[in-house]
mmCIF file of N, CA and C in Angstrom:
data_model
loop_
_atom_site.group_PDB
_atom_site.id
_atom_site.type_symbol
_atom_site.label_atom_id
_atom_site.label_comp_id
_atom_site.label_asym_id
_atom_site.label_seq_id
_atom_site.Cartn_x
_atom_site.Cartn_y
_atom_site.Cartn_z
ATOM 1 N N UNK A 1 0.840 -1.178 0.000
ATOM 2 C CA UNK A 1 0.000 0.000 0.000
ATOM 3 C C UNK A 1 0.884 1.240 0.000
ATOM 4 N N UNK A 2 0.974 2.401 -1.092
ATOM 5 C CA UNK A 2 0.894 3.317 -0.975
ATOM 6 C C UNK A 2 0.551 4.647 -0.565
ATOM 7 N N UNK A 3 0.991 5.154 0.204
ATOM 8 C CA UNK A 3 0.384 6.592 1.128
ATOM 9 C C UNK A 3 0.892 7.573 0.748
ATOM 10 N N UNK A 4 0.663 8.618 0.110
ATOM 11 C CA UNK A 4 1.339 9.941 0.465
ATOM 12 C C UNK A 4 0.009 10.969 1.378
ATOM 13 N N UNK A 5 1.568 11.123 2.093
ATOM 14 C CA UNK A 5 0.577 12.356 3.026
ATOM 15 C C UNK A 5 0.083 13.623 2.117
ATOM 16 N N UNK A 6 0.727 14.385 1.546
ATOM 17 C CA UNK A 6 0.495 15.350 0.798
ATOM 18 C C UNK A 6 1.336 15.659 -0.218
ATOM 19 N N UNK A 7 0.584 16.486 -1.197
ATOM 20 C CA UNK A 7 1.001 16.472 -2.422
ATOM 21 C C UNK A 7 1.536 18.063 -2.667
ATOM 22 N N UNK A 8 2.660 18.341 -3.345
ATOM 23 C CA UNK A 8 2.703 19.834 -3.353
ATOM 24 C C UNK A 8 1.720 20.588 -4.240
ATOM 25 N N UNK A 9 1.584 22.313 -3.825
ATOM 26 C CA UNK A 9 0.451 22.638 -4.365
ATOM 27 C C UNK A 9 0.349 22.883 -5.750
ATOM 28 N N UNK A 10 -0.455 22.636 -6.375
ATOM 29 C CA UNK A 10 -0.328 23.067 -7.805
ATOM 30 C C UNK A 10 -1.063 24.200 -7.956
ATOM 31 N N UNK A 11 -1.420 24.470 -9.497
ATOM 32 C CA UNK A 11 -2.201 26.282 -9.955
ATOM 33 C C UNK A 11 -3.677 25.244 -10.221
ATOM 34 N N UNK A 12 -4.406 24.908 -9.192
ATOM 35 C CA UNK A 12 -5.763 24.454 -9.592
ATOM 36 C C UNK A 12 -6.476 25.882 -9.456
ATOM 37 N N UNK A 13 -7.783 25.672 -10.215
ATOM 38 C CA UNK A 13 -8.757 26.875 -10.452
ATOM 39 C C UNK A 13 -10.314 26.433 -10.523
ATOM 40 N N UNK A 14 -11.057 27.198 -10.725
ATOM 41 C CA UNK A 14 -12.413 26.751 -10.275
ATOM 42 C C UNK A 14 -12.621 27.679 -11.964
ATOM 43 N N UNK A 15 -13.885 26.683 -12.768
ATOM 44 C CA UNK A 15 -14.143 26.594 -13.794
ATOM 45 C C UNK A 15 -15.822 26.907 -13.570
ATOM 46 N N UNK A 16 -16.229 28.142 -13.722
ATOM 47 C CA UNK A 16 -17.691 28.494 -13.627
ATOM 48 C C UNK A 16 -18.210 28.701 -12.275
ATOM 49 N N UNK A 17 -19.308 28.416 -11.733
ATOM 50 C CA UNK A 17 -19.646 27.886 -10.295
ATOM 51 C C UNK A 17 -19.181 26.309 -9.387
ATOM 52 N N UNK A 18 -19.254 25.009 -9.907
ATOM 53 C CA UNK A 18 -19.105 24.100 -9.490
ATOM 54 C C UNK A 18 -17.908 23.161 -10.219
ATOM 55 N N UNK A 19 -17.279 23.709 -11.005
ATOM 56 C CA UNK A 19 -16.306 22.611 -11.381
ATOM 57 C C UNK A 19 -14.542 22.905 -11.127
ATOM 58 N N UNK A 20 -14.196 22.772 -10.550
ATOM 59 C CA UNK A 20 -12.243 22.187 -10.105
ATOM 60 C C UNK A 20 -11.772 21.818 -11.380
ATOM 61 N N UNK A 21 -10.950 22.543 -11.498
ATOM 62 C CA UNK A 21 -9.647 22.050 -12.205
ATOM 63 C C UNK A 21 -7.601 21.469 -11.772
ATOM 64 N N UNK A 22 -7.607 20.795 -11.244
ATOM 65 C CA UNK A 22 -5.916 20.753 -10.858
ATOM 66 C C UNK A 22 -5.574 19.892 -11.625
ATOM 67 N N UNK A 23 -4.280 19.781 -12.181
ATOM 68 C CA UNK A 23 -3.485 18.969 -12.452
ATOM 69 C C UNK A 23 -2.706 18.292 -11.350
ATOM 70 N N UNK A 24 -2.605 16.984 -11.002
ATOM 71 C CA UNK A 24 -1.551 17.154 -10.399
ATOM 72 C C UNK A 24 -0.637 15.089 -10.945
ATOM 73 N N UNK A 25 0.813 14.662 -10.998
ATOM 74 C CA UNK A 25 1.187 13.786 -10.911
ATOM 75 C C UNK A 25 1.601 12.873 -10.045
ATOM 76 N N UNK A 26 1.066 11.455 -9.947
ATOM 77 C CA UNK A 26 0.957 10.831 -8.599
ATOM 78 C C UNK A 26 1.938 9.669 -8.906
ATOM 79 N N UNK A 27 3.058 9.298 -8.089
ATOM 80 C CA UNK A 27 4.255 8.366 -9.070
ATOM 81 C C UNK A 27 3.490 7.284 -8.349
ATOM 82 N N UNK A 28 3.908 5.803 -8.831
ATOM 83 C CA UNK A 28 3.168 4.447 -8.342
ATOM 84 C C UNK A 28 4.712 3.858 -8.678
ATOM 85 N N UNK A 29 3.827 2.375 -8.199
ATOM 86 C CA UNK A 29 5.651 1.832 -8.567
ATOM 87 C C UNK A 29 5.030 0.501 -9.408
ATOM 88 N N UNK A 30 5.800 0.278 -9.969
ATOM 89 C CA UNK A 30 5.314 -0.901 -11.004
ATOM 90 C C UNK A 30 5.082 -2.171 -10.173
ATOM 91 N N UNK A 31 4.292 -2.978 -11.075
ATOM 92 C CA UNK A 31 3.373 -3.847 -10.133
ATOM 93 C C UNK A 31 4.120 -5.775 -11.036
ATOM 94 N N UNK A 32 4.356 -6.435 -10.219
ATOM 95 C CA UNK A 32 4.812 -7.534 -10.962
ATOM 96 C C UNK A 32 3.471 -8.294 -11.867
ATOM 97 N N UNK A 33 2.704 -8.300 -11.350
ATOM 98 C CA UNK A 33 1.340 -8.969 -12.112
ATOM 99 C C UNK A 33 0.052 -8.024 -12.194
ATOM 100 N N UNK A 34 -0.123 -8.213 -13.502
ATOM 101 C CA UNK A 34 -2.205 -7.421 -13.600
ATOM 102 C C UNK A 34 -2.501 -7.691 -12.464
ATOM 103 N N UNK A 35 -3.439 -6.107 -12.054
ATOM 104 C CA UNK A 35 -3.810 -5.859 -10.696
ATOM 105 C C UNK A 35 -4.439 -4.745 -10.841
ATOM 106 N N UNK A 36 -5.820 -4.501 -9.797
ATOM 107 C CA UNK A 36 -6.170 -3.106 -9.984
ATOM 108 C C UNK A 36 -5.603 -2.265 -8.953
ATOM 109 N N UNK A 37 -5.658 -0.893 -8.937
ATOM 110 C CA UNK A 37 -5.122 -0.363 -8.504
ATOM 111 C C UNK A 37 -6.255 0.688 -8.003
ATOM 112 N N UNK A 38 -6.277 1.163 -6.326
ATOM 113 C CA UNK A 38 -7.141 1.619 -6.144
ATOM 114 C C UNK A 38 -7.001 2.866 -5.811
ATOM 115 N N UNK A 39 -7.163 4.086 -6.107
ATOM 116 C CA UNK A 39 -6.862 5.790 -5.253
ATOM 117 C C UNK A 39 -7.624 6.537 -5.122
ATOM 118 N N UNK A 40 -7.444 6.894 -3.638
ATOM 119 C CA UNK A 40 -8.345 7.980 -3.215
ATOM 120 C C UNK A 40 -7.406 8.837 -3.005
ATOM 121 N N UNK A 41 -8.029 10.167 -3.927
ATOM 122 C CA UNK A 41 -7.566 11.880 -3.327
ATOM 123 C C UNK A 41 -8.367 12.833 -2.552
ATOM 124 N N UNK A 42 -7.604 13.125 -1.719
ATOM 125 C CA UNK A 42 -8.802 14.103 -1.176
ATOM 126 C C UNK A 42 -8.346 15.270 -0.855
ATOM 127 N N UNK A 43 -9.409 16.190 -1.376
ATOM 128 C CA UNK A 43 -8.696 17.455 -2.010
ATOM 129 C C UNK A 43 -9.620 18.712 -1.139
ATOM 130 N N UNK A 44 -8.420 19.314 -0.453
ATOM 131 C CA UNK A 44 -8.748 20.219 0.708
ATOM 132 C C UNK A 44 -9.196 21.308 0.724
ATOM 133 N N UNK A 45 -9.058 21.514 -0.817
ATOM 134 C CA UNK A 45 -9.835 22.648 -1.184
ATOM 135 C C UNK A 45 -11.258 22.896 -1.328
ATOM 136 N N UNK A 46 -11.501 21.764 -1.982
ATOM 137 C CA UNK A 46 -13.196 21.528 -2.534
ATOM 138 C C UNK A 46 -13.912 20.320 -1.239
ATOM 139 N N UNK A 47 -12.755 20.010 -0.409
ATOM 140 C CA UNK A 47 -13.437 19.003 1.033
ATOM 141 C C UNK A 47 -14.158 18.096 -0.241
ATOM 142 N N UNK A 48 -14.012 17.672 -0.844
ATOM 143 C CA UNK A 48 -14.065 16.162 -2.041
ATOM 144 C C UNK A 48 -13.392 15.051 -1.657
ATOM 145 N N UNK A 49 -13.758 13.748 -2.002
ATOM 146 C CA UNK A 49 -12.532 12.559 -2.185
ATOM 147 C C UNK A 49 -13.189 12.314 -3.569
ATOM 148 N N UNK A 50 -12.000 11.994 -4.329
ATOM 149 C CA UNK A 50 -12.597 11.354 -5.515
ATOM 150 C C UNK A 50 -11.739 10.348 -5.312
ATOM 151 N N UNK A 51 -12.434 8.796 -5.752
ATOM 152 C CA UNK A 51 -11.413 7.009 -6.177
ATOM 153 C C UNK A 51 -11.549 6.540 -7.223
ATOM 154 N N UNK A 52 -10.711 6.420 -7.599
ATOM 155 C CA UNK A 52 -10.271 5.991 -8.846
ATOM 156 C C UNK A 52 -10.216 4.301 -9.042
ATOM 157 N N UNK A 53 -10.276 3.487 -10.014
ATOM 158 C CA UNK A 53 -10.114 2.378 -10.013
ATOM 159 C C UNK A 53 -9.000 2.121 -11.016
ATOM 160 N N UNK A 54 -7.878 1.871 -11.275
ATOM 161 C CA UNK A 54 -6.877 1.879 -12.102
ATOM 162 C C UNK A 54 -6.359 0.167 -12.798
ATOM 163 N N UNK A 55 -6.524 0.175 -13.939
ATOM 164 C CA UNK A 55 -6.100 -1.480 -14.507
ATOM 165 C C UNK A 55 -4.658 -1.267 -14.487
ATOM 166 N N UNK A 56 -3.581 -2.053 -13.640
ATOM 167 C CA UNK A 56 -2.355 -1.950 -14.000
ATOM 168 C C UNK A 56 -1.822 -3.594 -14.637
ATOM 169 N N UNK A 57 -1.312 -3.406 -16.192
ATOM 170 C CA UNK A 57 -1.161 -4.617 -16.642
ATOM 171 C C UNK A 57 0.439 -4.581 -16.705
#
């Protein structure tokens, strides 16, 4: 399992009334066998988590 505590800040921006924009890059480490890969961000700005489900082959 992978953890990062925090991520440095990037230039995210808010797009109209309700939509976030950030970029940001999250390193992983290569995986010996197909596997999914699961991530939650949670983003302190907008108090959001978004999870991701990731195919790593």
């Amino acid at each position: 399992m992978l953890n990062l505590q925090e991520l440095p800040g990037g230039q995210g921006r808010f797009w109209n009334r309700d939509l976030y924009m950030s970029k940001r890059a999250v390193p992983f480490t290569k995986t010996d066998a197909p596997q999914d890969i699961f991530l939650t961000i949670n983003d302190a700005k907008t108090k959001q988590n978004f999870e991701y489900i990731i195919k790593a082959e």
